[in-house]
């Protein structure tokens, strides 16, 4: 399996998944037509499928033009997004199997950012859209904090730490600044911020990360850690400090950070 990152629009990431044995490929989140179609032409792969993590315009902006260029594409999304994703012809639910050539994968339903948000797991790579970012998570547009907590801290965190995380936006530096505000003594956060700042300065991308890195430096996956709980308590936001409440407060703090 080969993964190519496809920067789209301003700070979106789409991804090309290539099965090197068959030459078949799939695109995760076709945010913009041109960068995707030119990469497909350059690599000479056969585009078979589009995997949508959710229906937002910045993730499907290139979809209709790709459908025009490659008629017969399979377009996947969560079942409830059928009317929100143009051309969607395959409905997925939690645990649905997917494939790209000889590569097999499965779907994790991770509602929170939107009700139909899903992540795609192929081998040891997880495509998270706007559910999990580098050092952060998506805003809660449709789902509840409890749903997003479960998606991140129960479903995603149960995957092996070596799992690579391919996220939907380059927000890592801003997210790490918030992580440092929450956990000023967490060295994993300060070191990651230093590294990300160098990387971005050199024009490099911070995707993919790994679940291990996220568990060490992403406050939204650390709702039970003393430093995070203490910081939430200290910022004067009540005494309900069970992990779900900590998550809820963190997300609210981040919204106005
Ligand atoms: Zn979104
Ligand atoms: Fe987005």
mmCIF file of C-alpha atoms and ligand atoms in Angstrom:
data_model
loop_
_atom_site.group_PDB
_atom_site.id
_atom_site.type_symbol
_atom_site.label_atom_id
_atom_site.label_comp_id
_atom_site.label_asym_id
_atom_site.label_seq_id
_atom_site.Cartn_x
_atom_site.Cartn_y
_atom_site.Cartn_z
ATOM 1 C CA UNK A 1 0.000 0.000 0.000
ATOM 2 C CA UNK A 2 1.233 3.432 -0.925
ATOM 3 C CA UNK A 3 -0.270 6.657 0.413
ATOM 4 C CA UNK A 4 0.154 10.011 -1.331
ATOM 5 C CA UNK A 5 -0.917 13.163 0.504
ATOM 6 C CA UNK A 6 -2.923 15.533 -1.674
ATOM 7 C CA UNK A 7 -2.954 19.066 -0.249
ATOM 8 C CA UNK A 8 -6.196 20.723 -1.383
ATOM 9 C CA UNK A 9 -7.541 24.268 -1.116
ATOM 10 C CA UNK A 10 -5.979 26.239 1.727
ATOM 11 C CA UNK A 11 -5.197 23.682 4.441
ATOM 12 C CA UNK A 12 -7.176 20.535 3.534
ATOM 13 C CA UNK A 13 -5.630 17.120 3.018
ATOM 14 C CA UNK A 14 -6.984 14.494 0.667
ATOM 15 C CA UNK A 15 -5.155 11.191 0.237
ATOM 16 C CA UNK A 16 -4.518 8.794 -2.609
ATOM 17 C CA UNK A 17 -4.390 5.136 -1.514
ATOM 18 C CA UNK A 18 -2.642 2.940 -4.063
ATOM 19 C CA UNK A 19 -2.557 -0.855 -4.200
ATOM 20 C CA UNK A 20 0.822 -1.399 -5.806
ATOM 21 C CA UNK A 21 0.004 -5.007 -6.771
ATOM 22 C CA UNK A 22 -2.997 -4.106 -8.914
ATOM 23 C CA UNK A 23 -2.493 -0.402 -9.701
ATOM 24 C CA UNK A 24 -5.930 0.350 -8.299
ATOM 25 C CA UNK A 25 -6.461 3.469 -6.223
ATOM 26 C CA UNK A 26 -8.928 5.291 -4.033
ATOM 27 C CA UNK A 27 -9.130 8.919 -2.960
ATOM 28 C CA UNK A 28 -10.025 9.902 0.593
ATOM 29 C CA UNK A 29 -11.770 13.294 0.754
ATOM 30 C CA UNK A 30 -11.560 14.831 -2.739
ATOM 31 C CA UNK A 31 -11.505 18.433 -1.546
ATOM 32 C CA UNK A 32 -10.428 19.866 -4.862
ATOM 33 C CA UNK A 33 -10.386 18.472 -8.387
ATOM 34 C CA UNK A 34 -7.120 19.648 -9.893
ATOM 35 C CA UNK A 35 -4.500 18.376 -7.388
ATOM 36 C CA UNK A 36 -6.199 14.983 -7.393
ATOM 37 C CA UNK A 37 -6.678 14.497 -11.104
ATOM 38 C CA UNK A 38 -3.119 15.617 -11.847
ATOM 39 C CA UNK A 39 -1.693 13.145 -9.293
ATOM 40 C CA UNK A 40 -3.767 10.336 -10.798
ATOM 41 C CA UNK A 41 -2.457 11.210 -14.233
ATOM 42 C CA UNK A 42 1.126 11.478 -12.969
ATOM 43 C CA UNK A 43 1.093 8.120 -11.180
ATOM 44 C CA UNK A 44 -0.915 6.303 -13.856
ATOM 45 C CA UNK A 45 -3.080 4.516 -11.290
ATOM 46 C CA UNK A 46 -6.637 3.353 -11.943
ATOM 47 C CA UNK A 47 -9.026 5.340 -9.771
ATOM 48 C CA UNK A 48 -11.841 3.084 -8.588
ATOM 49 C CA UNK A 49 -13.242 4.565 -5.402
ATOM 50 C CA UNK A 50 -13.841 7.738 -3.445
ATOM 51 C CA UNK A 51 -13.975 7.443 0.345
ATOM 52 C CA UNK A 52 -15.735 10.423 1.942
ATOM 53 C CA UNK A 53 -15.176 10.969 5.660
ATOM 54 C CA UNK A 54 -18.111 13.429 5.811
ATOM 55 C CA UNK A 55 -20.202 15.745 3.656
ATOM 56 C CA UNK A 56 -18.574 19.165 4.253
ATOM 57 C CA UNK A 57 -17.836 21.144 1.096
ATOM 58 C CA UNK A 58 -14.097 21.443 1.794
ATOM 59 C CA UNK A 59 -13.856 17.607 1.691
ATOM 60 C CA UNK A 60 -15.998 16.902 -1.388
ATOM 61 C CA UNK A 61 -15.330 19.991 -3.516
ATOM 62 C CA UNK A 62 -13.649 17.982 -6.289
ATOM 63 C CA UNK A 63 -16.113 15.111 -6.300
ATOM 64 C CA UNK A 64 -18.441 16.135 -9.123
ATOM 65 C CA UNK A 65 -15.591 16.931 -11.525
ATOM 66 C CA UNK A 66 -13.906 13.604 -10.695
ATOM 67 C CA UNK A 67 -17.190 11.807 -11.402
ATOM 68 C CA UNK A 68 -17.305 13.598 -14.741
ATOM 69 C CA UNK A 69 -13.772 12.490 -15.608
ATOM 70 C CA UNK A 70 -14.090 8.934 -14.243
ATOM 71 C CA UNK A 71 -17.678 7.764 -14.757
ATOM 72 C CA UNK A 72 -18.509 4.603 -12.830
ATOM 73 C CA UNK A 73 -16.578 5.531 -9.709
ATOM 74 C CA UNK A 74 -17.731 3.976 -6.459
ATOM 75 C CA UNK A 75 -18.477 6.767 -4.005
ATOM 76 C CA UNK A 76 -18.593 5.752 -0.348
ATOM 77 C CA UNK A 77 -19.974 7.569 2.673
ATOM 78 C CA UNK A 78 -21.945 6.958 5.826
ATOM 79 C CA UNK A 79 -25.484 5.770 5.110
ATOM 80 C CA UNK A 80 -27.150 8.885 6.536
ATOM 81 C CA UNK A 81 -25.098 11.164 4.245
ATOM 82 C CA UNK A 82 -26.572 9.743 1.054
ATOM 83 C CA UNK A 83 -28.431 12.965 0.272
ATOM 84 C CA UNK A 84 -25.528 15.175 1.352
ATOM 85 C CA UNK A 85 -22.737 13.626 -0.744
ATOM 86 C CA UNK A 86 -23.356 14.023 -4.492
ATOM 87 C CA UNK A 87 -22.998 10.766 -6.424
ATOM 88 C CA UNK A 88 -22.732 8.602 -3.301
ATOM 89 C CA UNK A 89 -23.619 5.082 -4.414
ATOM 90 C CA UNK A 90 -22.270 2.927 -1.543
ATOM 91 C CA UNK A 91 -23.701 3.277 1.972
ATOM 92 C CA UNK A 92 -21.422 2.417 4.879
ATOM 93 C CA UNK A 93 -22.088 1.728 8.537
ATOM 94 C CA UNK A 94 -19.827 1.009 11.493
ATOM 95 C CA UNK A 95 -17.653 -2.007 10.677
ATOM 96 C CA UNK A 96 -18.363 -2.021 6.915
ATOM 97 C CA UNK A 97 -15.595 -3.628 4.882
ATOM 98 C CA UNK A 98 -13.873 -1.671 2.125
ATOM 99 C CA UNK A 99 -11.056 -2.497 -0.289
ATOM 100 C CA UNK A 100 -8.553 -0.924 -2.671
ATOM 101 C CA UNK A 101 -7.233 -3.630 -4.998
ATOM 102 C CA UNK A 102 -5.843 -6.280 -2.644
ATOM 103 C CA UNK A 103 -5.852 -3.988 0.384
ATOM 104 C CA UNK A 104 -8.680 -4.565 2.812
ATOM 105 C CA UNK A 105 -10.040 -2.140 5.338
ATOM 106 C CA UNK A 106 -12.960 -1.218 7.486
ATOM 107 C CA UNK A 107 -15.061 1.705 8.567
ATOM 108 C CA UNK A 108 -15.350 3.237 12.026
ATOM 109 C CA UNK A 109 -18.422 5.380 12.593
ATOM 110 C CA UNK A 110 -17.137 8.351 14.611
ATOM 111 C CA UNK A 111 -19.979 10.880 14.995
ATOM 112 C CA UNK A 112 -19.306 14.233 16.629
ATOM 113 C CA UNK A 113 -18.002 16.691 14.020
ATOM 114 C CA UNK A 114 -21.030 15.612 11.957
ATOM 115 C CA UNK A 115 -23.504 12.807 12.593
ATOM 116 C CA UNK A 116 -22.243 10.918 9.525
ATOM 117 C CA UNK A 117 -18.495 11.287 10.158
ATOM 118 C CA UNK A 118 -16.511 8.097 9.571
ATOM 119 C CA UNK A 119 -12.866 7.051 9.664
ATOM 120 C CA UNK A 120 -11.349 4.555 7.238
ATOM 121 C CA UNK A 121 -8.811 2.022 8.506
ATOM 122 C CA UNK A 122 -6.679 0.300 5.862
ATOM 123 C CA UNK A 123 -3.901 -1.908 7.204
ATOM 124 C CA UNK A 124 -2.293 0.293 9.872
ATOM 125 C CA UNK A 125 -3.391 3.648 8.439
ATOM 126 C CA UNK A 126 -6.409 5.544 9.758
ATOM 127 C CA UNK A 127 -7.978 8.346 7.722
ATOM 128 C CA UNK A 128 -9.737 10.583 10.188
ATOM 129 C CA UNK A 129 -11.150 13.535 8.211
ATOM 130 C CA UNK A 130 -12.244 16.193 10.696
ATOM 131 C CA UNK A 131 -12.656 13.788 13.637
ATOM 132 C CA UNK A 132 -9.047 13.586 14.828
ATOM 133 C CA UNK A 133 -6.406 16.159 13.840
ATOM 134 C CA UNK A 134 -2.744 16.443 14.674
ATOM 135 C CA UNK A 135 -2.935 17.405 18.390
ATOM 136 C CA UNK A 136 -6.617 18.314 18.139
ATOM 137 C CA UNK A 137 -10.085 17.281 17.028
ATOM 138 C CA UNK A 138 -12.893 18.680 14.902
ATOM 139 C CA UNK A 139 -15.515 21.098 16.107
ATOM 140 C CA UNK A 140 -18.843 19.693 17.198
ATOM 141 C CA UNK A 141 -21.206 20.830 14.464
ATOM 142 C CA UNK A 142 -23.854 18.139 14.731
ATOM 143 C CA UNK A 143 -22.894 15.545 17.301
ATOM 144 C CA UNK A 144 -22.725 15.745 21.080
ATOM 145 C CA UNK A 145 -19.566 15.949 23.184
ATOM 146 C CA UNK A 146 -20.362 12.458 24.476
ATOM 147 C CA UNK A 147 -20.420 11.040 20.952
ATOM 148 C CA UNK A 148 -17.106 12.681 20.066
ATOM 149 C CA UNK A 149 -15.566 11.543 23.353
ATOM 150 C CA UNK A 150 -16.557 7.950 22.602
ATOM 151 C CA UNK A 151 -15.374 8.177 18.991
ATOM 152 C CA UNK A 152 -11.944 9.421 20.012
ATOM 153 C CA UNK A 153 -11.342 7.875 23.399
ATOM 154 C CA UNK A 154 -13.062 4.528 23.001
ATOM 155 C CA UNK A 155 -13.070 3.645 19.304
ATOM 156 C CA UNK A 156 -9.938 5.295 17.963
ATOM 157 C CA UNK A 157 -7.827 4.868 21.099
ATOM 158 C CA UNK A 158 -8.417 1.115 21.047
ATOM 159 C CA UNK A 159 -6.367 0.831 17.836
ATOM 160 C CA UNK A 160 -2.660 -0.074 18.095
ATOM 161 C CA UNK A 161 -0.354 2.866 18.993
ATOM 162 C CA UNK A 162 1.639 2.352 15.775
ATOM 163 C CA UNK A 163 -1.475 3.205 13.713
ATOM 164 C CA UNK A 164 -0.688 6.067 11.345
ATOM 165 C CA UNK A 165 -3.118 8.968 11.530
ATOM 166 C CA UNK A 166 -3.896 10.755 8.244
ATOM 167 C CA UNK A 167 -5.985 13.778 9.173
ATOM 168 C CA UNK A 168 -8.069 16.233 7.160
ATOM 169 C CA UNK A 169 -6.492 19.641 7.887
ATOM 170 C CA UNK A 170 -3.103 21.181 8.612
ATOM 171 C CA UNK A 171 -4.039 22.636 12.010
ATOM 172 C CA UNK A 172 -1.224 20.995 13.983
ATOM 173 C CA UNK A 173 0.660 24.105 15.109
ATOM 174 C CA UNK A 174 -2.451 25.971 16.311
ATOM 175 C CA UNK A 175 -3.617 22.797 18.038
ATOM 176 C CA UNK A 176 -0.270 22.338 19.788
ATOM 177 C CA UNK A 177 -0.445 25.906 21.088
ATOM 178 C CA UNK A 178 -3.761 25.025 22.714
ATOM 179 C CA UNK A 179 -2.303 21.725 23.976
ATOM 180 C CA UNK A 180 0.527 23.724 25.596
ATOM 181 C CA UNK A 181 -2.011 26.066 27.193
ATOM 182 C CA UNK A 182 -3.741 23.032 28.738
ATOM 183 C CA UNK A 183 -0.595 21.069 29.645
ATOM 184 C CA UNK A 184 2.326 23.510 29.957
ATOM 185 C CA UNK A 185 4.473 20.816 31.537
ATOM 186 C CA UNK A 186 3.922 18.143 28.914
ATOM 187 C CA UNK A 187 7.251 17.810 27.106
ATOM 188 C CA UNK A 188 5.729 15.745 24.313
ATOM 189 C CA UNK A 189 3.649 18.828 23.457
ATOM 190 C CA UNK A 190 6.509 21.348 23.556
ATOM 191 C CA UNK A 191 8.826 19.081 21.564
ATOM 192 C CA UNK A 192 6.156 18.376 18.985
ATOM 193 C CA UNK A 193 5.441 22.096 18.628
ATOM 194 C CA UNK A 194 9.136 22.769 18.051
ATOM 195 C CA UNK A 195 9.333 20.012 15.447
ATOM 196 C CA UNK A 196 6.122 21.044 13.691
ATOM 197 C CA UNK A 197 7.277 24.662 13.544
ATOM 198 C CA UNK A 198 10.540 23.601 11.853
ATOM 199 C CA UNK A 199 8.680 21.283 9.468
ATOM 200 C CA UNK A 200 6.130 23.914 8.469
ATOM 201 C CA UNK A 201 8.912 26.463 8.051
ATOM 202 C CA UNK A 202 10.503 24.092 5.535
ATOM 203 C CA UNK A 203 7.185 23.663 3.752
ATOM 204 C CA UNK A 204 6.727 20.080 5.011
ATOM 205 C CA UNK A 205 3.395 18.587 6.050
ATOM 206 C CA UNK A 206 2.723 17.312 9.577
ATOM 207 C CA UNK A 207 0.502 14.476 8.340
ATOM 208 C CA UNK A 208 0.631 11.554 8.999
ATOM 209 C CA UNK A 209 1.231 11.271 12.703
ATOM 210 C CA UNK A 210 0.746 8.134 14.770
ATOM 211 C CA UNK A 211 -1.762 7.229 17.438
ATOM 212 C CA UNK A 212 1.149 7.005 19.884
ATOM 213 C CA UNK A 213 2.107 10.612 19.173
ATOM 214 C CA UNK A 214 -1.526 11.711 19.503
ATOM 215 C CA UNK A 215 -1.973 9.867 22.795
ATOM 216 C CA UNK A 216 1.101 11.675 24.151
ATOM 217 C CA UNK A 217 0.339 15.186 22.942
ATOM 218 C CA UNK A 218 -3.330 15.553 21.978
ATOM 219 C CA UNK A 219 -5.332 16.824 24.967
ATOM 220 C CA UNK A 220 -8.575 15.448 23.516
ATOM 221 C CA UNK A 221 -7.151 11.917 23.927
ATOM 222 C CA UNK A 222 -5.842 12.695 27.397
ATOM 223 C CA UNK A 223 -9.022 13.487 29.337
ATOM 224 C CA UNK A 224 -7.969 11.235 32.212
ATOM 225 C CA UNK A 225 -4.451 12.626 32.588
ATOM 226 C CA UNK A 226 -3.781 14.547 35.786
ATOM 227 C CA UNK A 227 -2.364 17.582 33.995
ATOM 228 C CA UNK A 228 -5.416 17.901 31.744
ATOM 229 C CA UNK A 229 -7.949 17.310 34.522
ATOM 230 C CA UNK A 230 -6.113 19.779 36.787
ATOM 231 C CA UNK A 231 -5.965 22.426 34.093
ATOM 232 C CA UNK A 232 -9.680 22.108 33.319
ATOM 233 C CA UNK A 233 -10.495 22.382 37.039
ATOM 234 C CA UNK A 234 -8.191 25.380 37.469
ATOM 235 C CA UNK A 235 -9.757 27.260 34.586
ATOM 236 C CA UNK A 236 -12.788 27.406 36.812
ATOM 237 C CA UNK A 237 -15.207 25.362 34.813
ATOM 238 C CA UNK A 238 -16.973 23.391 37.456
ATOM 239 C CA UNK A 239 -16.222 20.320 39.424
ATOM 240 C CA UNK A 240 -17.642 17.656 37.104
ATOM 241 C CA UNK A 241 -14.332 16.075 36.208
ATOM 242 C CA UNK A 242 -15.240 12.706 34.775
ATOM 243 C CA UNK A 243 -13.474 12.191 31.424
ATOM 244 C CA UNK A 244 -16.504 13.072 29.292
ATOM 245 C CA UNK A 245 -17.008 16.357 31.142
ATOM 246 C CA UNK A 246 -13.305 17.134 30.822
ATOM 247 C CA UNK A 247 -13.616 16.552 27.089
ATOM 248 C CA UNK A 248 -16.683 18.805 26.892
ATOM 249 C CA UNK A 249 -14.877 21.648 28.638
ATOM 250 C CA UNK A 250 -11.725 21.173 26.545
ATOM 251 C CA UNK A 251 -13.722 21.423 23.336
ATOM 252 C CA UNK A 252 -15.481 24.567 24.589
ATOM 253 C CA UNK A 253 -12.158 26.142 25.615
ATOM 254 C CA UNK A 254 -10.656 25.337 22.223
ATOM 255 C CA UNK A 255 -13.626 26.920 20.405
ATOM 256 C CA UNK A 256 -12.686 30.305 21.843
ATOM 257 C CA UNK A 257 -8.877 29.862 22.043
HETATM 258 ZN ZN1 LIG B 1 -15.651 19.202 8.232
HETATM 259 FE FE1 LIG B 2 -12.942 20.224 7.063
#
